[in-house]
PDB file of C-alpha atoms and ligand atoms in Angstrom:
ATOM      1  CA  MET A  25       9.292   6.408  77.797  1.00 42.00           C
ATOM      2  CA  THR A  26       7.229   4.863  81.092  1.00 43.00           C
ATOM      3  CA  THR A  27       3.650   3.376  80.514  1.00 44.00           C
ATOM      4  CA  GLN A  28       2.334   1.976  83.357  1.00 44.00           C
ATOM      5  CA  THR A  29       1.606   5.205  85.083  1.00 46.00           C
ATOM      6  CA  THR A  30      -1.275   5.717  82.556  1.00 45.00           C
ATOM      7  CA  GLU A  31      -3.440   2.622  84.247  1.00 50.00           C
ATOM      8  CA  LYS A  32      -3.454   3.228  87.362  1.00 52.00           C
ATOM      9  CA  LEU A  33      -4.242   6.926  87.230  1.00 56.00           C
ATOM     10  CA  ASP A  34      -8.009   9.118  86.150  1.00 61.00           C
ATOM     11  CA  PRO A  35      -7.265  12.824  84.918  1.00 69.00           C
ATOM     12  CA  TYR A  36      -8.234  14.752  87.682  1.00 89.00           C
ATOM     13  CA  TYR A  37      -8.727  17.669  85.119  1.00 94.00           C
ATOM     14  CA  ARG A  38     -11.020  17.024  82.258  1.00 95.00           C
ATOM     15  CA  ARG A  39     -10.216  19.544  79.624  1.00 97.00           C
ATOM     16  CA  VAL A  40      -6.690  20.952  80.061  1.00 98.00           C
ATOM     17  CA  ILE A  41      -4.303  23.981  78.262  1.00 98.00           C
ATOM     18  CA  LEU A  42      -0.713  23.462  78.330  1.00 98.00           C
ATOM     19  CA  LYS A  43       1.601  25.671  77.165  1.00 98.00           C
ATOM     20  CA  LEU A  44       4.866  24.156  76.305  1.00 97.00           C
ATOM     21  CA  SER A  45       8.153  27.502  75.751  1.00 95.00           C
ATOM     22  CA  GLY A  46       9.452  26.905  72.544  1.00 95.00           C
ATOM     23  CA  GLU A  47      12.823  26.415  74.234  1.00 93.00           C
ATOM     24  CA  SER A  48      11.466  23.228  75.584  1.00 94.00           C
ATOM     25  CA  LEU A  49      11.646  22.321  71.773  1.00 96.00           C
ATOM     26  CA  ALA A  50      15.287  22.687  71.684  1.00 95.00           C
ATOM     27  CA  HIS A  51      18.105  20.967  73.802  1.00 93.00           C
ATOM     28  CA  THR A  52      18.931  23.349  77.242  1.00 90.00           C
ATOM     29  CA  GLY A  53      20.595  26.276  76.043  1.00 89.00           C
ATOM     30  CA  GLU A  54      20.175  26.006  72.344  1.00 93.00           C
ATOM     31  CA  ARG A  55      17.935  27.260  69.677  1.00 95.00           C
ATOM     32  CA  GLY A  56      15.473  25.944  67.104  1.00 96.00           C
ATOM     33  CA  ILE A  57      14.198  21.980  67.456  1.00 97.00           C
ATOM     34  CA  SER A  58      15.528  19.043  68.891  1.00 96.00           C
ATOM     35  CA  MET A  59      12.705  16.460  67.785  1.00 96.00           C
ATOM     36  CA  ASP A  60      14.545  14.399  70.676  1.00 96.00           C
ATOM     37  CA  GLU A  61      12.936  16.459  72.935  1.00 96.00           C
ATOM     38  CA  VAL A  62       9.934  16.976  71.170  1.00 97.00           C
ATOM     39  CA  THR A  63       8.758  13.549  71.048  1.00 97.00           C
ATOM     40  CA  ALA A  64      10.186  13.277  74.322  1.00 96.00           C
ATOM     41  CA  ILE A  65       7.441  15.724  75.338  1.00 97.00           C
ATOM     42  CA  ALA A  66       4.754  13.971  73.316  1.00 97.00           C
ATOM     43  CA  HIS A  67       5.282  10.348  74.928  1.00 97.00           C
ATOM     44  CA  GLN A  68       4.562  12.571  77.818  1.00 97.00           C
ATOM     45  CA  VAL A  69       1.816  14.241  76.412  1.00 97.00           C
ATOM     46  CA  LYS A  70       0.413  10.729  74.877  1.00 97.00           C
ATOM     47  CA  ASN A  71       0.324   9.352  78.108  1.00 96.00           C
ATOM     48  CA  ALA A  72      -2.001  12.036  79.904  1.00 96.00           C
ATOM     49  CA  HIS A  73      -4.307  11.727  77.501  1.00 96.00           C
ATOM     50  CA  ALA A  74      -4.779   7.991  77.457  1.00 95.00           C
ATOM     51  CA  LEU A  75      -5.602   9.209  81.267  1.00 94.00           C
ATOM     52  CA  GLY A  76      -9.322  10.938  79.263  1.00 94.00           C
ATOM     53  CA  CYS A  77      -8.181  14.146  79.249  1.00 95.00           C
ATOM     54  CA  GLN A  78      -8.727  16.970  77.317  1.00 97.00           C
ATOM     55  CA  ILE A  79      -5.336  19.122  75.745  1.00 98.00           C
ATOM     56  CA  ALA A  80      -5.153  22.071  74.143  1.00 98.00           C
ATOM     57  CA  VAL A  81      -1.324  23.095  73.751  1.00 98.00           C
ATOM     58  CA  VAL A  82      -0.279  26.229  73.184  1.00 98.00           C
ATOM     59  CA  VAL A  83       3.241  26.283  72.115  1.00 98.00           C
ATOM     60  CA  GLY A  84       5.784  29.276  72.088  1.00 97.00           C
ATOM     61  CA  GLY A  85       8.431  30.184  69.335  1.00 97.00           C
ATOM     62  CA  GLY A  86      11.353  31.592  71.679  1.00 96.00           C
ATOM     63  CA  ASN A  87      14.281  28.812  70.172  1.00 96.00           C
ATOM     64  CA  ILE A  88      13.392  30.277  66.870  1.00 97.00           C
ATOM     65  CA  LEU A  89      12.709  34.252  67.212  1.00 94.00           C
ATOM     66  CA  ARG A  90      11.252  36.216  69.938  1.00 92.00           C
ATOM     67  CA  GLY A  91       9.279  39.748  68.590  1.00 89.00           C
ATOM     68  CA  ALA A  92      10.835  42.189  71.238  1.00 88.00           C
ATOM     69  CA  GLN A  93      14.381  41.047  70.305  1.00 87.00           C
ATOM     70  CA  PHE A  94      14.001  43.190  67.574  1.00 82.00           C
ATOM     71  CA  LYS A  95      13.756  46.185  69.734  1.00 78.00           C
ATOM     72  CA  GLY A  96      16.398  48.998  69.630  1.00 71.00           C
ATOM     73  CA  SER A  97      18.182  46.788  67.299  1.00 62.00           C
ATOM     74  CA  SER A  98      20.452  47.803  64.632  1.00 61.00           C
ATOM     75  CA  GLY A  99      17.782  51.153  63.679  1.00 60.00           C
ATOM     76  CA  GLU A 100      15.002  49.279  64.123  1.00 65.00           C
ATOM     77  CA  MET A 101      14.508  47.978  61.307  1.00 81.00           C
ATOM     78  CA  ILE A 102      12.032  46.003  61.653  1.00 89.00           C
ATOM     79  CA  GLN A 103       9.025  47.100  62.428  1.00 90.00           C
ATOM     80  CA  GLU A 104       7.735  46.272  66.554  1.00 90.00           C
ATOM     81  CA  ALA A 105       4.615  45.041  65.114  1.00 93.00           C
ATOM     82  CA  THR A 106       6.328  42.848  62.709  1.00 94.00           C
ATOM     83  CA  ALA A 107       8.503  41.185  64.688  1.00 94.00           C
ATOM     84  CA  HIS A 108       5.543  39.717  66.882  1.00 96.00           C
ATOM     85  CA  TYR A 109       4.274  38.248  63.943  1.00 97.00           C
ATOM     86  CA  MET A 110       7.376  36.708  63.032  1.00 97.00           C
ATOM     87  CA  GLY A 111       7.387  34.816  66.424  1.00 97.00           C
ATOM     88  CA  MET A 112       4.032  34.026  65.925  1.00 98.00           C
ATOM     89  CA  LEU A 113       5.075  32.127  62.570  1.00 98.00           C
ATOM     90  CA  ALA A 114       8.119  30.637  64.680  1.00 98.00           C
ATOM     91  CA  THR A 115       5.633  28.800  66.881  1.00 98.00           C
ATOM     92  CA  VAL A 116       3.150  27.476  63.486  1.00 98.00           C
ATOM     93  CA  ILE A 117       6.612  25.796  62.882  1.00 98.00           C
ATOM     94  CA  ASN A 118       6.710  24.848  66.401  1.00 98.00           C
ATOM     95  CA  ALA A 119       3.161  23.590  66.171  1.00 98.00           C
ATOM     96  CA  LEU A 120       4.132  21.104  63.364  1.00 98.00           C
ATOM     97  CA  ALA A 121       6.726  19.782  64.121  1.00 98.00           C
ATOM     98  CA  MET A 122       4.684  18.674  67.556  1.00 98.00           C
ATOM     99  CA  GLN A 123       1.950  17.305  65.272  1.00 98.00           C
ATOM    100  CA  ASP A 124       4.658  15.088  63.670  1.00 98.00           C
ATOM    101  CA  ALA A 125       5.495  14.159  66.908  1.00 98.00           C
ATOM    102  CA  LEU A 126       2.125  13.023  67.994  1.00 98.00           C
ATOM    103  CA  GLU A 127       1.235  11.341  65.077  1.00 98.00           C
ATOM    104  CA  HIS A 128       4.154   8.981  64.185  1.00 97.00           C
ATOM    105  CA  ILE A 129       3.418   7.775  68.678  1.00 98.00           C
ATOM    106  CA  GLY A 130      -0.090   7.267  67.521  1.00 97.00           C
ATOM    107  CA  VAL A 131      -2.013  10.444  68.183  1.00 98.00           C
ATOM    108  CA  PRO A 132      -4.781  11.853  66.526  1.00 98.00           C
ATOM    109  CA  THR A 133      -4.551  15.751  65.988  1.00 98.00           C
ATOM    110  CA  ARG A 134      -4.967  19.189  64.683  1.00 98.00           C
ATOM    111  CA  VAL A 135      -3.379  21.789  64.735  1.00 98.00           C
ATOM    112  CA  MET A 136      -5.190  25.410  64.650  1.00 98.00           C
ATOM    113  CA  SER A 137      -3.681  28.661  63.698  1.00 98.00           C
ATOM    114  CA  ALA A 138      -4.879  31.610  65.107  1.00 98.00           C
ATOM    115  CA  ILE A 139      -3.431  33.143  61.213  1.00 98.00           C
ATOM    116  CA  LYS A 140      -5.386  31.676  58.097  1.00 97.00           C
ATOM    117  CA  MET A 141      -2.639  29.338  56.222  1.00 95.00           C
ATOM    118  CA  ASP A 142      -5.283  26.865  55.148  1.00 94.00           C
ATOM    119  CA  GLY A 143      -2.257  24.675  53.281  1.00 95.00           C
ATOM    120  CA  VAL A 144      -0.905  24.688  56.674  1.00 96.00           C
ATOM    121  CA  ALA A 145      -3.318  24.383  59.418  1.00 97.00           C
ATOM    122  CA  GLU A 146      -6.943  24.208  60.327  1.00 98.00           C
ATOM    123  CA  PRO A 147      -7.877  28.017  61.863  1.00 98.00           C
ATOM    124  CA  PHE A 148      -9.088  28.608  65.096  1.00 98.00           C
ATOM    125  CA  ILE A 149     -12.471  28.360  65.490  1.00 98.00           C
ATOM    126  CA  ARG A 150     -13.829  28.158  68.986  1.00 98.00           C
ATOM    127  CA  ARG A 151     -16.350  25.375  68.113  1.00 98.00           C
ATOM    128  CA  ARG A 152     -14.794  23.630  66.272  1.00 98.00           C
ATOM    129  CA  ALA A 153     -11.683  22.913  68.526  1.00 98.00           C
ATOM    130  CA  ILE A 154     -14.191  22.097  71.349  1.00 98.00           C
ATOM    131  CA  ARG A 155     -15.492  18.999  68.745  1.00 98.00           C
ATOM    132  CA  HIS A 156     -11.759  18.045  68.467  1.00 98.00           C
ATOM    133  CA  LEU A 157     -10.835  18.024  71.878  1.00 98.00           C
ATOM    134  CA  GLU A 158     -14.552  15.701  72.383  1.00 97.00           C
ATOM    135  CA  LYS A 159     -14.034  14.060  69.794  1.00 97.00           C
ATOM    136  CA  GLY A 160     -10.516  12.895  71.495  1.00 97.00           C
ATOM    137  CA  ARG A 161      -8.295  15.044  69.612  1.00 98.00           C
ATOM    138  CA  ILE A 162      -5.040  16.615  70.243  1.00 98.00           C
ATOM    139  CA  VAL A 163      -5.017  20.094  70.257  1.00 98.00           C
ATOM    140  CA  ILE A 164      -2.249  22.531  68.920  1.00 98.00           C
ATOM    141  CA  LEU A 165      -2.967  25.752  68.645  1.00 98.00           C
ATOM    142  CA  ALA A 166      -0.525  28.037  66.631  1.00 98.00           C
ATOM    143  CA  ALA A 167       0.142  31.588  66.086  1.00 98.00           C
ATOM    144  CA  GLY A 168      -0.839  32.773  69.478  1.00 98.00           C
ATOM    145  CA  THR A 169      -3.396  35.249  70.142  1.00 97.00           C
ATOM    146  CA  GLY A 170      -3.100  36.128  66.207  1.00 98.00           C
ATOM    147  CA  ALA A 171      -1.838  39.745  67.328  1.00 97.00           C
ATOM    148  CA  PRO A 172       0.581  41.230  68.116  1.00 96.00           C
ATOM    149  CA  PHE A 173       2.675  42.571  71.008  1.00 94.00           C
ATOM    150  CA  VAL A 174       1.635  39.480  73.514  1.00 95.00           C
ATOM    151  CA  THR A 175       2.776  36.121  74.443  1.00 96.00           C
ATOM    152  CA  THR A 176       2.050  32.678  73.639  1.00 98.00           C
ATOM    153  CA  ASP A 177       1.345  32.376  77.053  1.00 97.00           C
ATOM    154  CA  THR A 178      -1.455  35.028  77.798  1.00 97.00           C
ATOM    155  CA  CYS A 179      -2.604  32.859  74.557  1.00 98.00           C
ATOM    156  CA  ALA A 180      -2.558  30.067  77.027  1.00 98.00           C
ATOM    157  CA  ALA A 181      -4.465  32.252  79.277  1.00 98.00           C
ATOM    158  CA  ASN A 182      -7.539  33.462  76.796  1.00 98.00           C
ATOM    159  CA  ARG A 183      -7.621  29.822  74.598  1.00 98.00           C
ATOM    160  CA  GLY A 184      -7.678  28.691  78.751  1.00 98.00           C
ATOM    161  CA  LEU A 185     -11.023  30.982  78.438  1.00 98.00           C
ATOM    162  CA  GLU A 186     -12.764  30.583  75.187  1.00 98.00           C
ATOM    163  CA  LEU A 187     -12.701  26.377  75.156  1.00 98.00           C
ATOM    164  CA  ASP A 188     -13.852  26.227  78.964  1.00 97.00           C
ATOM    165  CA  ALA A 189     -10.586  24.469  80.355  1.00 98.00           C
ATOM    166  CA  ASP A 190     -10.365  23.691  83.778  1.00 97.00           C
ATOM    167  CA  ILE A 191      -6.682  25.351  84.654  1.00 97.00           C
ATOM    168  CA  VAL A 192      -3.764  26.114  82.605  1.00 98.00           C
ATOM    169  CA  LEU A 193      -0.101  23.809  82.798  1.00 98.00           C
ATOM    170  CA  LYS A 194       3.093  25.760  81.789  1.00 97.00           C
ATOM    171  CA  ALA A 195       5.485  23.194  81.790  1.00 95.00           C
ATOM    172  CA  THR A 196       9.042  24.840  82.554  1.00 92.00           C
ATOM    173  CA  ARG A 197      12.653  23.634  83.283  1.00 89.00           C
ATOM    174  CA  VAL A 198      11.892  24.481  86.792  1.00 90.00           C
ATOM    175  CA  ASP A 199      10.262  22.583  89.709  1.00 93.00           C
ATOM    176  CA  GLY A 200       7.905  25.957  90.457  1.00 95.00           C
ATOM    177  CA  VAL A 201       7.644  28.996  91.605  1.00 95.00           C
ATOM    178  CA  TYR A 202      10.521  30.339  93.777  1.00 94.00           C
ATOM    179  CA  SER A 203      10.759  33.163  96.069  1.00 91.00           C
ATOM    180  CA  ASP A 204      13.450  34.011  93.773  1.00 89.00           C
ATOM    181  CA  ASP A 205      16.203  33.178  91.640  1.00 87.00           C
ATOM    182  CA  PRO A 206      16.487  29.216  92.607  1.00 85.00           C
ATOM    183  CA  GLU A 207      20.266  29.231  89.751  1.00 82.00           C
ATOM    184  CA  LYS A 208      21.232  32.521  91.085  1.00 89.00           C
ATOM    185  CA  ASN A 209      19.971  31.658  94.938  1.00 91.00           C
ATOM    186  CA  PRO A 210      20.457  29.124  96.457  1.00 89.00           C
ATOM    187  CA  HIS A 211      18.129  29.683  99.227  1.00 92.00           C
ATOM    188  CA  ALA A 212      15.566  30.518  97.480  1.00 92.00           C
ATOM    189  CA  ILE A 213      12.248  29.368  98.264  1.00 93.00           C
ATOM    190  CA  LEU A 214      10.196  26.500  96.074  1.00 95.00           C
ATOM    191  CA  TYR A 215       5.786  27.236  96.777  1.00 96.00           C
ATOM    192  CA  ARG A 216       3.831  24.298  96.743  1.00 95.00           C
ATOM    193  CA  GLU A 217       0.051  27.452  96.636  1.00 95.00           C
ATOM    194  CA  LEU A 218      -0.024  30.958  95.958  1.00 95.00           C
ATOM    195  CA  ASP A 219      -2.525  33.078  94.658  1.00 95.00           C
ATOM    196  CA  TYR A 220      -2.894  35.610  92.216  1.00 94.00           C
ATOM    197  CA  ASP A 221      -2.731  38.472  94.330  1.00 93.00           C
ATOM    198  CA  THR A 222       0.648  37.396  96.008  1.00 93.00           C
ATOM    199  CA  VAL A 223       2.150  36.503  92.755  1.00 94.00           C
ATOM    200  CA  ILE A 224       1.206  39.984  91.240  1.00 92.00           C
ATOM    201  CA  GLU A 225       2.224  41.907  94.425  1.00 91.00           C
ATOM    202  CA  LYS A 226       5.394  39.980  94.668  1.00 90.00           C
ATOM    203  CA  ASN A 227       6.688  40.258  91.042  1.00 89.00           C
ATOM    204  CA  LEU A 228       7.412  36.167  91.078  1.00 90.00           C
ATOM    205  CA  LYS A 229       8.545  35.267  87.012  1.00 83.00           C
ATOM    206  CA  VAL A 230       5.462  32.501  86.487  1.00 85.00           C
ATOM    207  CA  MET A 231       4.030  33.806  83.999  1.00 90.00           C
ATOM    208  CA  ASP A 232       3.486  37.226  81.291  1.00 89.00           C
ATOM    209  CA  SER A 233       1.696  39.816  83.923  1.00 89.00           C
ATOM    210  CA  THR A 234      -1.452  39.983  81.623  1.00 92.00           C
ATOM    211  CA  ALA A 235      -1.783  36.330  81.312  1.00 95.00           C
ATOM    212  CA  ILE A 236      -1.325  36.327  85.187  1.00 95.00           C
ATOM    213  CA  ALA A 237      -4.524  39.484  85.465  1.00 94.00           C
ATOM    214  CA  GLN A 238      -6.457  37.118  82.850  1.00 95.00           C
ATOM    215  CA  CYS A 239      -6.506  34.835  85.081  1.00 96.00           C
ATOM    216  CA  ARG A 240      -6.883  36.244  88.092  1.00 96.00           C
ATOM    217  CA  THR A 241     -10.306  38.160  86.471  1.00 96.00           C
ATOM    218  CA  HIS A 242     -11.881  34.531  85.569  1.00 97.00           C
ATOM    219  CA  GLN A 243     -10.770  32.216  88.163  1.00 96.00           C
ATOM    220  CA  LEU A 244      -8.988  30.123  85.953  1.00 97.00           C
ATOM    221  CA  PRO A 245      -6.227  28.180  88.339  1.00 96.00           C
ATOM    222  CA  ILE A 246      -2.963  28.163  86.244  1.00 97.00           C
ATOM    223  CA  LEU A 247       0.113  25.288  87.528  1.00 97.00           C
ATOM    224  CA  ILE A 248       3.987  25.831  87.256  1.00 97.00           C
ATOM    225  CA  PHE A 249       6.123  22.493  86.477  1.00 96.00           C
ATOM    226  CA  ASN A 250       8.980  21.348  85.626  1.00 94.00           C
ATOM    227  CA  PHE A 251       8.038  18.952  82.164  1.00 93.00           C
ATOM    228  CA  LYS A 252      11.841  17.783  82.166  1.00 90.00           C
ATOM    229  CA  LYS A 253      10.723  15.245  85.053  1.00 91.00           C
ATOM    230  CA  GLU A 254       9.289  12.336  83.122  1.00 90.00           C
ATOM    231  CA  GLY A 255       5.964  11.541  84.015  1.00 93.00           C
ATOM    232  CA  ASN A 256       5.114  15.387  85.573  1.00 96.00           C
ATOM    233  CA  ILE A 257       2.789  16.356  82.915  1.00 96.00           C
ATOM    234  CA  VAL A 258       0.562  12.925  83.545  1.00 96.00           C
ATOM    235  CA  LYS A 259       0.951  14.348  87.561  1.00 95.00           C
ATOM    236  CA  ALA A 260      -0.058  16.822  86.280  1.00 95.00           C
ATOM    237  CA  VAL A 261      -3.386  15.520  84.702  1.00 94.00           C
ATOM    238  CA  SER A 262      -3.807  13.686  87.753  1.00 93.00           C
ATOM    239  CA  GLY A 263      -4.184  16.446  90.162  1.00 91.00           C
ATOM    240  CA  GLN A 264      -0.870  14.877  91.973  1.00 92.00           C
ATOM    241  CA  LYS A 265       0.935  17.101  93.880  1.00 90.00           C
ATOM    242  CA  VAL A 266       3.708  18.593  91.249  1.00 95.00           C
ATOM    243  CA  GLY A 267       4.839  22.390  90.503  1.00 96.00           C
ATOM    244  CA  THR A 268       2.607  25.725  92.277  1.00 97.00           C
ATOM    245  CA  ARG A 269      -0.853  26.157  91.881  1.00 96.00           C
ATOM    246  CA  ILE A 270      -1.187  29.243  91.361  1.00 96.00           C
ATOM    247  CA  SER A 271      -5.431  30.278  92.158  1.00 92.00           C
ATOM    248  CA  PRO A 272      -8.084  32.531  93.696  1.00 89.00           C
ATOM    249  CA  ARG A 273      -7.092  33.324  97.905  1.00 86.00           C
ATOM    250  CA  THR A 274      -9.456  30.532  99.838  1.00 87.00           C
ATOM    251  CA  ALA A 275     -13.962  31.823 100.806  1.00 85.00           C
ATOM    252  CA  SER A 276     -12.576  34.146 103.466  1.00 87.00           C
ATOM    253  CA  GLY A 277     -10.365  36.017 101.627  1.00 84.00           C
ATOM    254  CA  GLU A 278      -7.071  35.203 102.770  1.00 87.00           C
ATOM    255  CA  ARG A 279      -3.367  35.012 101.331  1.00 87.00           C
ATOM    256  CA  ILE A 280      -2.175  31.580  99.968  1.00 90.00           C
ATOM    257  CA  LEU A 281       1.676  31.587 100.015  1.00 89.00           C
ATOM    258  CA  ILE A 282       2.688  27.311 100.756  1.00 89.00           C
ATOM    259  CA  ASN A 283       5.628  26.558 101.060  1.00 89.00           C
ATOM    260  CA  ALA A 284       6.860  23.566  99.024  1.00 86.00           C
ATOM    261  CA  THR A 285       7.613  20.308 101.585  1.00 73.00           C
TER     262      THR A 285
HETATM  263  N1  UDP B 308       3.427  36.160  69.617  1.00 55.72           N
HETATM  264  C1  UDP B 308       2.890  37.388  69.408  1.00 55.72           C
HETATM  265  N2  UDP B 308       1.311  37.505  70.043  1.00 55.72           N
HETATM  266  C2  UDP B 308       0.859  36.200  70.725  1.00 55.72           C
HETATM  267  C3  UDP B 308       1.198  34.814  70.561  1.00 55.72           C
HETATM  268  C4  UDP B 308       3.344  35.325  70.508  1.00 55.72           C
HETATM  269  O1  UDP B 308       3.255  38.551  69.358  1.00 55.72           O
HETATM  270  O2  UDP B 308      -0.010  35.930  70.129  1.00 55.72           O
HETATM  271  C5  UDP B 308       4.590  36.724  69.462  1.00 55.72           C
HETATM  272  C6  UDP B 308       5.867  37.286  69.799  1.00 55.72           C
HETATM  273  O3  UDP B 308       6.870  38.545  69.789  1.00 55.72           O
HETATM  274  C7  UDP B 308       6.501  36.189  71.170  1.00 55.72           C
HETATM  275  C8  UDP B 308       6.599  35.386  69.890  1.00 55.72           C
HETATM  276  O4  UDP B 308       5.782  35.248  68.815  1.00 55.72           O
HETATM  277  O5  UDP B 308       7.972  36.731  71.913  1.00 55.72           O
HETATM  278  C9  UDP B 308       6.439  34.104  70.193  1.00 55.72           C
HETATM  279  O6  UDP B 308       6.184  33.825  71.399  1.00 55.72           O
HETATM  280  P1  UDP B 308       6.439  33.997  73.234  1.00 55.72           P
HETATM  281  O7  UDP B 308       7.640  34.339  73.000  1.00 55.72           O
HETATM  282  O8  UDP B 308       5.660  33.380  73.814  1.00 55.72           O
HETATM  283  O9  UDP B 308       6.852  32.033  73.391  1.00 55.72           O
HETATM  284  P2  UDP B 308       7.792  30.706  74.569  1.00 55.72           P
HETATM  285  O10 UDP B 308       8.784  32.147  75.307  1.00 55.72           O
HETATM  286  O11 UDP B 308       6.479  30.618  75.035  1.00 55.72           O
HETATM  287  O12 UDP B 308       8.811  30.122  73.414  1.00 55.72           O
END
């Protein structure tokens, strides 16, 4: 694992929300949890945290299940809201895996759950979460928002606002936001910077639309970047050029659509 970069850089952001999809905790194309993958991310998170950045991690659950996958299945044996609660519980399993990996390498953490489960995690209480962050603990936010029919992207946006984060960092397997699916279209353009309106109007696949709308309303920036490239989480928190940054229009109201060079 690379640690040398941590000595040279300062955190650009004081406090961030790091959104990790459930799939980031599994081997590519597989389901479940790979502790190799979880540990690799934990090392990157540790390095970013060592810069002095306060980090709250929102974990998804898609490697185990998503509520929407039961929609229309075998006579809808599982009520849709129940399926979403199952998805939220999946995120708790992932949160515990991430906690274990971080603590194993000496990083203090707290798991806070939006669904009360005292034997496993603290309840999410905004002021307490902020206190943990200020004390240098990584806070792992489990069970999404605690409400069905949304995703952990929306949770990342909501918690970003509640916890007064400077940015939502969304870790993905691609380098940022493209004009088209880069795996299907070799001519797809990678953007370096975009404004929220352009993302929404062009229907670019970034985060779910509720999350984008939430960030736009409150002008909370988003960075979409590739966590698979070693060192990118450190680069993201230290404000280096990585991924695609999504923010409000310019001060004079102009659109932002800048290609990566
Ligand atoms: N979920 C929910 N409410 C929330 C967050 C998540 O109902 O606030 C459910 C939803 O069914 C979602 C699943 O939990 O599909 C897992 O989360 P998500 O799909 O965001 O995981 P990811 O795609 O990031 O792995």
